[in-house]
Structures are given as structure tokens and as C-alpha cells.
Amino acid sequence: MLVKSFGAAVLGIDAVQITIEVSALRGIDFTLVGLPDNAVKESKERITSALHVSGYTYPRKSIVINMAPADIKKEGAAYDLPLAIGILAADEQIPSAMLGDYLIMGELSLDGTLQPISGVLPMALAAKKAGFRGFILPADNALEAAVVEGIDVIGAHTLSEVANMLSGLTQIPPTVVDTEMEFKRNAFPEELDFADVCGQENVKRALEIAAAGGHNIIMVGPPGAGKSMLAKRLPTILPPLTIEEALETTKIHSVAGLMNRKKSASGLECALITQRPFRSPHHTITDVALIGGGSNPKPGEISLAHNGVLFLDEMPEYKRTALEVMRQPLEDRKITVSRARMSVEYPASFMLVAAMNPCPCGHYGDANHTCTCSPSAIHRYLGKISGPLLDRIDIQVDIQAVPISELQKKERGESSASIRKRVMAARAIQAERFKDENGVYSNAQMSSRLLRRYCPLTPQQEQILELAMTKLGLSARAYDRILKVARTIADLAASPDIQLPHLQEAIGYRNLDRDGWGS
């Protein structure tokens, strides 16, 4: 008997339908075709044991299985469940009438229990797009898939539960998630707040501008000045994720296998990522782990930080090659991973937040400590960050250690909620400005055409910017970055045009371009 069950394969952050054709013929054999990898080929042993423990028998027939389309590589143990169900239906141990209604995925243990899998959110979206009635998957993944409305998400614990449901013997209630409640429950990290930061008002201002326009920022200062503390609080002043951003962000984390049993700050399981990601990889990270890839391509840190923040602490300590591979994603806001068999594209629209010491000992320019580094050592240290990479960082700010008298003050600083209101007001202005521009949501994403349209300067402003460009030796890219930052400062001031103070403040954020810096 020939039957068909249906699964899915994840390509990038999207999924495509896989048709699993199972034929049970006379003889004793097992043939699996359709470009399966070793994990899929090994499914026969897992299926045989799971069927036996679950009270079924493995057919004493010649089993031929084709996984179509054959030009897409099938990877991982997630195909165990649709293969097992297909074998049972082909052997007429269960009816096949309902197989066409469901997309089925799940990894089998030897005792027939279902193990969680990766990438279920894009699979659920693919199932809905293909018109399936429901999606049968491991119960541990049900919350994540149930974010997709308009499809029944059936979370099962064992192979026998699925077989009994498809036989009409039992029913498994669909998993339902209240997406709006997910957002309200944990929209912002409550344990962090800018009110906890003493002093550093100039740096807070720079971070507010960065958040308002989606700009990259680097903080340079001595150890203990609060660079990491400030960076970790940046997500608390960013606008909340929209439902579209949350779905896209969750898809990336789902493909990376980071959503299984994911807990929120309240201790409850998360069905959806409701906070902007904050990724802080160690400086020993490899190029592939940072940008994504591998023999079985997976998203890297820059994609996991999509719609959020990528924080590189002590930036010069990262490998030069790892830093340089970020140049193209910083510009294009996506990364394409090409392999011999496939090419996948991952989104990478993130805010880069970097922190570094001004020299190897960390005390160059520190009024409270003496720097022990030679000029050549300082130049070598700063030279680890290339000019093209610095050009792509819009805001460059110096940070000094907070005096003891400032730390001993009782009053708290301005709260994250208060700063976030101004940021959201500026983002609202940008949303209205770019409503007709596809893929542009903030000032940092403006092209040269949009800069000419939305960032006109008066003759006096053009003269001042030209003088700054000549004196600091800035590139054309730095010129564009200054205009983008100035436009954001004007938005924070609710000004329709860029004023001279806005432009001057934006020029002041090119600290690392100044002649003699670090010499």
C-alpha cells in the first residue's frame, strides 16, 4: 500500500513542505531515498524500537520511502515521527485518511517518546501557508508553534498518542497561546534600569540617541567606568518589538534551537520572544559562530541579535578576522551563507554596541591613574580595529570613571521608562517619515537618496561640516553617518529640520576620528 505523510525542511529561517511517500511491498527490505543525511538514515533503528515498545510491529515487508523534493537535503532526527506514521499507515496498522490534514514532525526515543526539535515556528508558518488543518509535533515545542494563528497545533508526548489520534481513538486538544498576553507579560527586562547608573550623563545621552535612531555606538574608557553596565541597560530604552519583529526574531532563535523550554523573566515558558535580544559573545568567538554558517548552516550571533543589540565588550580583544566579517552585514543588514549545495540568507539588522579601553593597560587619558603603555603599544592596540569598521560606527563616545562623590549620592538617575518615552516619540516620527519606504524603519537605515531628501543643510551648516570633514580626515561614509545622527538628534528635539546645534553634537560623536587620538 502507498501512503503519503508530510513534514518540513528548514532553509535559512523559512521552511518548505516535504512529502514522504511510503510504499509497503512484498519482500523484506528497507530503502530510503530523497537526499537524507546520516541522522535520517539511522531513523530505521529508532522507529523499529519505538514501534515495538508502543505496541505496534515493524512490517515484514519491503519498505520503500521517498522524501520529495529530492534536491533538498533532509537533515536531523525530526523526520522520525512522519516516517514512523507513514510506515504504520502503509502497513494498514492505522488508517491513512487523516494523514493529508496534518504536517507531522518529531524525534523519536527508543521507547516511543517524542523529543523536542528545532525550527518549529517556520514549520508552523509553512503548514499554515500550505493549507494544512494542523501541525503534530512534540509537546515541548507546542507553545512555540501555537504562536501561529489559524492552524491546530497538536502537542503529543508519544508515538502511540499520535497513532491513536490519527486512528480516531483519542483526541489531543490543540495548544492555544494568547500572543497579546505574551507581550504584556514580559515586554521589558525589569531587573535593569538606567536609574541605577550614577553620573555618566553624556554617555546616557549618546545611548539615547543611538536607541532613537538605531545607530551603532562604541564607548571608550578605563576599566570600571561603567561601559558594560550602560550597554546592558540599552535594551530597556529601546521601543518594544512589534508582532512582526517578534515573529521574525523568534524564527531565528527557533532555527538555532534556542527556544526549547525557554523561560521568561517571570519563570514561565515563553512561546514568543517579546524582548529585544541582547547578545554578548565572548572575545574568543570564531568567525563562523559570529556570522553564521557551518556544514549545516545555522544563524550566528549577528542574526541572533536581529532586531536587538550585539554587544562586543573589549572589542580589540576579538580576532581581527571576526571583526572584519561584520563589515558587510553592518551595511546590508543581512548575511548570505553560501555552500556547495545551498545558499541561505539570514537577517542581521542589529545595533552594534562596542566597548574598549583606550590602551592595553586601560588608563590612557585617565586622570586618576598613570598609563604605562608606550605610544607604539597604544597604536598597535587601537590598530586592531580597522578604519572601515570604525566608519560604520555612527557614535563614538569617551567615558571617564565616575568620581567617588558621585557614587555616594542618594538620589537615583532618570529611569529607563522616562528615557524610553522620548526614544519612542522619535521613532514614531521616523515611522511616519519612512512609511512609504520598504525596509526602512529608522534613521540609521537611510540610503544616500533618503539622506538627500530628509537631511538638507543650510550653507552655514555645509561649511561647518566641510571644515570638520577636512580637519578630522573623515570618509564619505562618516559624512553620511554624521547626517543620520544629526537627523536623530533633531527628531528627539521634535525639530522638522536639522539645526546647527544638532549638527555640532553629531560631529562631536566622531571621537575616534580626531587627529592624534591615542598618540
Short mmCIF file of C-alpha atoms in Angstrom, two decimals, residues 30-426:
data_model
loop_
_atom_site.label_atom_id
_atom_site.label_comp_id
_atom_site.label_asym_id
_atom_site.label_seq_id
_atom_site.Cartn_x
_atom_site.Cartn_y
_atom_site.Cartn_z
CA PHE A 30 14.25 -1.02 3.67
CA THR A 31 15.07 1.69 1.15
CA LEU A 32 15.16 5.40 1.94
CA VAL A 33 15.79 7.91 -0.87
CA GLY A 34 15.41 11.67 -1.35
CA LEU A 35 18.80 13.05 -0.18
CA PRO A 36 18.60 12.08 3.53
CA ASP A 37 21.61 12.67 5.78
CA ASN A 38 23.01 10.06 8.18
CA ALA A 39 20.66 11.07 11.02
CA VAL A 40 17.65 10.42 8.77
CA LYS A 41 19.10 7.13 7.52
CA GLU A 42 19.56 5.98 11.13
CA SER A 43 15.84 6.52 11.80
CA LYS A 44 15.05 2.85 10.95
CA GLU A 45 16.57 1.63 14.23
CA ARG A 46 14.78 4.25 16.32
CA ILE A 47 11.48 3.60 14.55
CA THR A 48 11.76 -0.17 14.95
CA SER A 49 12.31 0.08 18.71
CA ALA A 50 9.66 2.79 19.17
CA LEU A 51 7.03 0.75 17.30
CA HIS A 52 7.76 -2.34 19.36
CA VAL A 53 7.58 -0.52 22.73
CA SER A 54 4.41 1.31 21.63
CA GLY A 55 2.58 -1.96 20.88
CA TYR A 56 2.96 -1.99 17.10
CA THR A 57 5.03 -4.25 14.86
CA TYR A 58 7.57 -3.30 12.26
CA PRO A 59 6.26 -4.61 8.90
CA ARG A 60 7.82 -7.77 7.49
CA LYS A 61 7.68 -6.21 4.07
CA SER A 62 9.84 -4.31 1.66
CA ILE A 63 9.57 -0.66 2.76
CA VAL A 64 10.44 1.98 0.16
CA ILE A 65 10.40 5.62 1.28
CA ASN A 66 10.86 8.66 -0.95
CA MET A 67 11.29 12.13 0.54
CA ALA A 68 10.37 14.76 -2.04
CA PRO A 69 11.53 17.12 -3.39
CA ALA A 70 14.72 15.11 -3.83
CA ASP A 71 17.00 18.12 -4.42
CA ILE A 72 16.57 19.41 -0.84
CA LYS A 73 18.80 17.77 1.76
CA LYS A 74 16.83 16.24 4.66
CA GLU A 75 18.76 16.66 7.91
CA GLY A 76 18.26 15.60 11.51
CA ALA A 77 16.14 13.17 13.50
CA ALA A 78 12.99 15.32 13.31
CA TYR A 79 11.69 13.14 10.47
CA ASP A 80 11.37 10.08 12.74
CA LEU A 81 7.70 10.69 13.54
CA PRO A 82 6.35 11.26 9.99
CA LEU A 83 8.38 8.27 8.77
CA ALA A 84 7.01 6.05 11.55
CA ILE A 85 3.42 7.18 10.95
CA GLY A 86 3.85 6.62 7.23
CA ILE A 87 5.14 3.08 7.82
CA LEU A 88 2.20 2.25 10.13
CA ALA A 89 -0.30 3.58 7.60
CA ALA A 90 1.35 1.79 4.66
CA ASP A 91 1.14 -1.47 6.66
CA GLU A 92 -2.53 -0.66 7.46
CA GLN A 93 -1.94 -0.76 11.22
CA ILE A 94 -3.53 2.71 11.38
CA PRO A 95 -5.87 4.39 8.85
CA SER A 96 -4.36 6.87 6.39
CA ALA A 97 -7.44 9.08 5.89
CA MET A 98 -6.22 11.90 8.16
CA LEU A 99 -2.57 11.99 7.07
CA GLY A 100 -3.24 14.65 4.46
CA ASP A 101 -4.66 17.03 7.08
CA TYR A 102 -1.52 17.40 9.18
CA LEU A 103 2.11 18.32 8.88
CA ILE A 104 3.99 15.97 11.23
CA MET A 105 7.47 16.35 12.74
CA GLY A 106 9.22 14.91 15.80
CA GLU A 107 12.24 12.95 17.01
CA LEU A 108 11.62 9.51 18.49
CA SER A 109 13.31 7.96 21.51
CA LEU A 110 13.70 4.19 21.57
CA ASP A 111 10.72 3.94 23.94
CA GLY A 112 8.46 5.93 21.62
CA THR A 113 8.50 9.25 23.47
CA LEU A 114 8.89 12.44 21.42
CA GLN A 115 11.91 14.67 21.87
CA PRO A 116 11.85 18.44 21.13
CA ILE A 117 13.12 19.64 17.77
CA SER A 118 14.39 22.91 16.29
CA GLY A 119 12.77 25.25 13.80
CA VAL A 120 9.10 24.55 14.61
CA LEU A 121 7.93 28.16 14.18
CA PRO A 122 8.91 28.39 10.48
CA MET A 123 7.45 24.88 10.07
CA ALA A 124 4.14 26.01 11.57
CA LEU A 125 4.09 29.02 9.25
CA ALA A 126 4.81 26.73 6.29
CA ALA A 127 1.98 24.39 7.39
CA LYS A 128 -0.48 27.28 7.53
CA LYS A 129 0.65 28.59 4.14
CA ALA A 130 0.25 25.11 2.59
CA GLY A 131 -3.31 24.85 3.91
CA PHE A 132 -2.88 22.05 6.44
CA ARG A 133 -5.51 21.69 9.13
CA GLY A 134 -2.94 21.20 11.85
CA PHE A 135 0.65 20.55 12.89
CA ILE A 136 1.52 17.50 15.01
CA LEU A 137 4.78 17.84 16.93
CA PRO A 138 6.40 17.13 20.33
CA ALA A 139 4.54 18.65 23.27
CA ASP A 140 7.70 20.51 24.35
CA ASN A 141 7.51 22.56 21.13
CA ALA A 142 3.75 23.16 21.12
CA LEU A 143 3.80 26.61 22.78
CA GLU A 144 6.29 27.94 20.25
CA ALA A 145 4.30 26.70 17.23
CA ALA A 146 0.97 27.85 18.69
CA VAL A 147 2.01 31.46 18.16
CA VAL A 148 0.82 30.93 14.58
CA GLU A 149 -2.92 31.51 14.42
CA GLY A 150 -5.30 29.71 12.08
CA ILE A 151 -3.84 26.23 12.48
CA ASP A 152 -4.36 23.49 15.10
CA VAL A 153 -1.10 22.81 16.96
CA ILE A 154 -1.23 19.29 18.40
CA GLY A 155 1.45 18.65 21.04
CA ALA A 156 1.98 14.91 21.65
CA HIS A 157 4.20 13.09 24.13
CA THR A 158 4.50 9.68 22.50
CA LEU A 159 4.20 7.89 19.17
CA SER A 160 1.16 5.95 20.41
CA GLU A 161 -0.67 9.23 21.21
CA VAL A 162 -0.23 10.37 17.61
CA ALA A 163 -1.22 6.98 16.18
CA ASN A 164 -4.35 6.80 18.36
CA MET A 165 -5.37 10.34 17.40
CA LEU A 166 -4.96 9.63 13.68
CA SER A 167 -6.96 6.40 14.20
CA GLY A 168 -9.80 8.38 15.79
CA LEU A 169 -9.44 6.57 19.13
CA THR A 170 -8.45 9.63 21.15
CA GLN A 171 -8.30 13.40 20.77
CA ILE A 172 -5.48 15.77 21.71
CA PRO A 173 -6.70 19.32 22.40
CA PRO A 174 -4.86 21.97 20.35
CA THR A 175 -2.41 24.22 22.18
CA VAL A 176 -3.52 27.86 22.28
CA VAL A 177 -1.33 30.89 23.02
CA ASP A 178 -2.55 34.41 23.77
CA THR A 179 0.02 36.42 21.83
CA GLU A 180 -1.11 39.75 23.29
CA MET A 181 -0.70 38.36 26.80
CA GLU A 182 2.80 37.15 25.91
CA PHE A 183 3.77 40.72 25.06
CA LYS A 184 2.22 42.24 28.17
CA ARG A 185 3.70 39.61 30.48
CA ASN A 186 7.33 40.30 29.79
CA ALA A 187 7.81 43.28 27.47
CA PHE A 188 10.86 44.77 29.21
CA PRO A 189 13.60 43.40 31.49
CA GLU A 190 12.53 44.64 34.91
CA GLU A 191 15.77 43.98 36.75
CA LEU A 192 17.79 46.58 34.79
CA ASP A 193 17.23 50.33 34.81
CA PHE A 194 19.22 53.42 33.84
CA ALA A 195 18.19 54.90 37.18
CA ASP A 196 20.82 52.63 38.78
CA VAL A 197 23.65 54.33 36.88
CA CYS A 198 25.37 57.16 38.74
CA GLY A 199 26.61 60.05 36.64
CA GLN A 200 27.73 59.42 33.02
CA GLU A 201 25.09 61.82 31.70
CA ASN A 202 26.97 62.39 28.44
CA VAL A 203 27.11 58.64 27.77
CA LYS A 204 23.43 58.23 28.63
CA ARG A 205 22.68 60.97 26.12
CA ALA A 206 24.72 59.16 23.46
CA LEU A 207 22.92 55.88 24.17
CA GLU A 208 19.55 57.65 23.98
CA ILE A 209 20.46 59.00 20.54
CA ALA A 210 21.67 55.55 19.46
CA ALA A 211 18.40 53.95 20.60
CA ALA A 212 16.27 56.66 18.98
CA GLY A 213 17.87 56.21 15.55
CA GLY A 214 19.09 52.60 15.66
CA HIS A 215 22.72 53.75 15.47
CA ASN A 216 25.86 51.75 16.21
CA ILE A 217 27.89 53.07 19.14
CA ILE A 218 31.30 52.50 20.71
CA MET A 219 32.32 53.57 24.23
CA VAL A 220 35.97 54.13 25.04
CA GLY A 221 37.13 54.45 28.63
CA PRO A 222 39.15 53.00 31.52
CA PRO A 223 38.23 49.80 33.38
CA GLY A 224 35.38 50.22 35.85
CA ALA A 225 33.93 53.31 34.19
CA GLY A 226 30.59 51.54 33.63
CA LYS A 227 30.77 50.64 29.91
CA SER A 228 29.28 47.16 30.33
CA MET A 229 26.72 48.35 32.87
CA LEU A 230 25.44 51.02 30.48
CA ALA A 231 25.41 48.67 27.47
CA LYS A 232 23.34 46.05 29.28
CA ARG A 233 20.68 48.68 30.00
CA LEU A 234 20.36 49.80 26.40
CA PRO A 235 17.54 47.29 25.60
CA THR A 236 15.44 48.87 28.38
CA ILE A 237 15.13 52.13 26.42
CA LEU A 238 14.54 50.58 23.00
CA PRO A 239 10.97 50.56 21.63
CA PRO A 240 9.08 47.29 22.24
CA LEU A 241 9.08 44.70 19.48
CA THR A 242 6.20 44.73 17.05
CA ILE A 243 4.42 41.42 16.43
CA GLU A 244 6.16 41.14 13.04
CA GLU A 245 9.59 41.74 14.60
CA ALA A 246 8.82 39.28 17.41
CA LEU A 247 7.84 36.55 14.94
CA GLU A 248 10.94 37.08 12.81
CA THR A 249 13.22 37.13 15.87
CA THR A 250 11.56 34.01 17.28
CA LYS A 251 12.01 32.23 13.93
CA ILE A 252 15.77 32.81 14.06
CA HIS A 253 16.06 31.54 17.63
CA SER A 254 13.82 28.59 16.77
CA VAL A 255 16.05 27.56 13.87
CA ALA A 256 19.08 27.86 16.16
CA GLY A 257 17.38 25.53 18.69
CA LEU A 258 17.26 28.17 21.44
CA MET A 259 13.50 28.17 22.02
CA ASN A 260 13.08 24.71 23.58
CA ARG A 261 11.77 25.22 27.14
CA LYS A 262 12.81 28.88 27.01
CA LYS A 263 11.91 30.67 30.24
CA SER A 264 10.85 34.27 30.66
CA ALA A 265 11.91 36.57 33.49
CA SER A 266 8.73 35.56 35.32
CA GLY A 267 9.76 31.90 35.22
CA LEU A 268 7.02 30.93 32.75
CA GLU A 269 7.69 29.20 29.47
CA CYS A 270 7.93 31.58 26.51
CA ALA A 271 6.05 30.98 23.27
CA LEU A 272 7.40 34.14 21.70
CA ILE A 273 10.42 36.38 22.13
CA THR A 274 8.94 39.60 23.48
CA GLN A 275 12.14 41.44 24.42
CA ARG A 276 14.73 42.76 22.02
CA PRO A 277 17.69 40.33 22.01
CA PHE A 278 20.90 41.27 23.78
CA ARG A 279 23.79 39.08 22.63
CA SER A 280 27.22 39.38 24.24
CA PRO A 281 29.59 36.78 22.73
CA HIS A 282 32.99 36.10 24.30
CA HIS A 283 36.03 37.56 22.55
CA THR A 284 37.27 34.04 21.65
CA ILE A 285 34.29 33.56 19.28
CA THR A 286 35.09 32.19 15.81
CA ASP A 287 34.15 33.83 12.53
CA VAL A 288 31.50 31.18 11.79
CA ALA A 289 29.93 31.44 15.25
CA LEU A 290 29.71 35.20 14.83
CA ILE A 291 28.25 35.47 11.33
CA GLY A 292 26.69 32.01 10.93
CA GLY A 293 27.49 29.02 8.75
CA GLY A 294 28.92 25.56 9.26
CA SER A 295 28.41 22.40 7.20
CA ASN A 296 24.75 22.55 8.25
CA PRO A 297 24.33 26.37 8.15
CA LYS A 298 22.99 27.89 11.34
CA PRO A 299 22.47 31.55 12.26
CA GLY A 300 25.35 33.23 14.07
CA GLU A 301 25.42 35.84 16.82
CA ILE A 302 24.75 38.73 14.43
CA SER A 303 21.49 37.06 13.35
CA LEU A 304 20.54 36.06 16.89
CA ALA A 305 20.88 39.78 17.71
CA HIS A 306 18.47 40.69 14.86
CA ASN A 307 16.08 43.45 15.98
CA GLY A 308 18.19 43.85 19.13
CA VAL A 309 21.71 44.57 20.36
CA LEU A 310 25.06 42.88 19.71
CA PHE A 311 27.47 43.89 22.49
CA LEU A 312 31.20 43.40 21.95
CA ASP A 313 32.98 44.04 25.23
CA GLU A 314 36.71 44.82 24.98
CA MET A 315 36.44 45.00 21.20
CA PRO A 316 40.19 44.99 20.39
CA GLU A 317 40.49 41.57 22.07
CA TYR A 318 38.35 39.97 19.34
CA LYS A 319 40.13 38.39 16.41
CA ARG A 320 40.71 40.85 13.57
CA THR A 321 39.10 38.47 11.08
CA ALA A 322 36.00 38.08 13.25
CA LEU A 323 35.55 41.85 13.40
CA GLU A 324 36.14 42.39 9.69
CA VAL A 325 33.47 39.88 8.62
CA MET A 326 30.89 42.17 10.24
CA ARG A 327 31.55 44.99 7.78
CA GLN A 328 29.17 43.73 5.11
CA PRO A 329 26.31 42.76 7.50
CA LEU A 330 26.57 46.16 9.20
CA GLU A 331 25.98 47.78 5.82
CA ASP A 332 23.43 45.39 4.25
CA ARG A 333 21.70 44.22 7.47
CA LYS A 334 21.71 40.63 6.27
CA ILE A 335 24.23 37.83 5.79
CA THR A 336 24.32 35.27 2.99
CA VAL A 337 25.98 31.93 3.79
CA SER A 338 26.94 30.07 0.62
CA ARG A 339 27.83 26.40 0.48
CA ALA A 340 28.29 23.95 -2.40
CA ARG A 341 24.76 22.55 -2.05
CA MET A 342 22.87 25.61 -0.88
CA SER A 343 22.89 29.31 -0.14
CA VAL A 344 20.88 30.64 2.81
CA GLU A 345 20.23 34.20 3.87
CA TYR A 346 19.79 35.27 7.48
CA PRO A 347 18.61 38.73 8.58
CA ALA A 348 21.12 40.71 10.65
CA SER A 349 19.60 44.10 11.42
CA PHE A 350 21.16 44.76 14.81
CA MET A 351 22.59 47.63 16.81
CA LEU A 352 26.31 47.17 17.37
CA VAL A 353 27.37 48.36 20.83
CA ALA A 354 31.10 48.08 21.49
CA ALA A 355 33.25 48.91 24.49
CA MET A 356 37.01 49.18 24.72
CA ASN A 357 39.86 50.50 26.79
CA PRO A 358 41.92 53.34 25.29
CA CYS A 359 45.15 51.34 25.62
CA PRO A 360 46.41 47.89 26.77
CA CYS A 361 46.66 48.93 30.43
CA GLY A 362 43.35 50.80 30.18
CA HIS A 363 44.45 54.08 31.79
CA TYR A 364 45.43 56.30 28.86
CA GLY A 365 43.79 59.68 29.48
CA ASP A 366 42.63 58.63 32.98
CA ALA A 367 43.14 61.48 35.48
CA ASN A 368 43.30 59.05 38.42
CA HIS A 369 45.84 56.55 37.07
CA THR A 370 49.09 56.70 35.15
CA CYS A 371 49.24 54.96 31.78
CA THR A 372 52.22 52.57 31.49
CA CYS A 373 51.88 51.92 27.76
CA SER A 374 54.31 53.16 25.15
CA PRO A 375 52.97 55.16 22.17
CA SER A 376 53.72 52.25 19.85
CA ALA A 377 51.81 49.84 22.11
CA ILE A 378 48.81 52.17 22.12
CA HIS A 379 48.88 52.44 18.33
CA ARG A 380 49.10 48.65 17.94
CA TYR A 381 46.19 48.23 20.33
CA LEU A 382 43.96 50.75 18.55
CA GLY A 383 45.09 49.41 15.18
CA LYS A 384 43.25 46.15 15.88
CA ILE A 385 40.08 48.00 14.86
CA SER A 386 40.25 48.97 11.21
CA GLY A 387 39.19 52.32 9.80
CA PRO A 388 36.44 50.82 7.59
CA LEU A 389 34.88 49.18 10.65
CA LEU A 390 35.07 52.42 12.67
CA ASP A 391 33.42 54.23 9.76
CA ARG A 392 30.37 52.02 10.26
CA ILE A 393 30.02 53.00 13.92
CA ASP A 394 27.89 56.14 13.98
CA ILE A 395 28.52 57.30 17.56
CA GLN A 396 31.94 57.23 19.23
CA VAL A 397 31.98 58.48 22.81
CA ASP A 398 34.62 58.85 25.53
CA ILE A 399 33.70 57.69 29.02
CA GLN A 400 35.52 58.55 32.25
CA ALA A 401 35.42 56.90 35.66
CA VAL A 402 32.72 58.26 37.97
CA PRO A 403 34.10 60.21 40.98
CA ILE A 404 33.50 58.73 44.42
CA SER A 405 31.42 61.76 45.39
CA GLU A 406 29.02 60.96 42.54
CA LEU A 407 28.72 57.32 43.60
CA GLN A 408 27.81 58.33 47.16
CA LYS A 409 24.81 60.42 46.12
CA LYS A 410 21.47 59.11 47.33
CA GLU A 411 19.24 60.28 44.51
CA ARG A 412 18.62 57.97 41.56
CA GLY A 413 19.12 58.99 37.95
CA GLU A 414 16.50 59.21 35.23
CA SER A 415 14.64 55.94 34.76
CA SER A 416 14.68 53.80 31.63
CA ALA A 417 10.92 54.28 31.27
CA SER A 418 11.34 58.04 31.09
CA ILE A 419 14.11 57.84 28.50
CA ARG A 420 12.15 55.25 26.52
CA LYS A 421 9.23 57.68 26.10
CA ARG A 422 11.50 60.13 24.27
CA VAL A 423 13.01 57.34 22.19
CA MET A 424 9.58 56.07 21.18
CA ALA A 425 8.45 59.59 20.27
CA ALA A 426 11.47 59.95 17.97
#
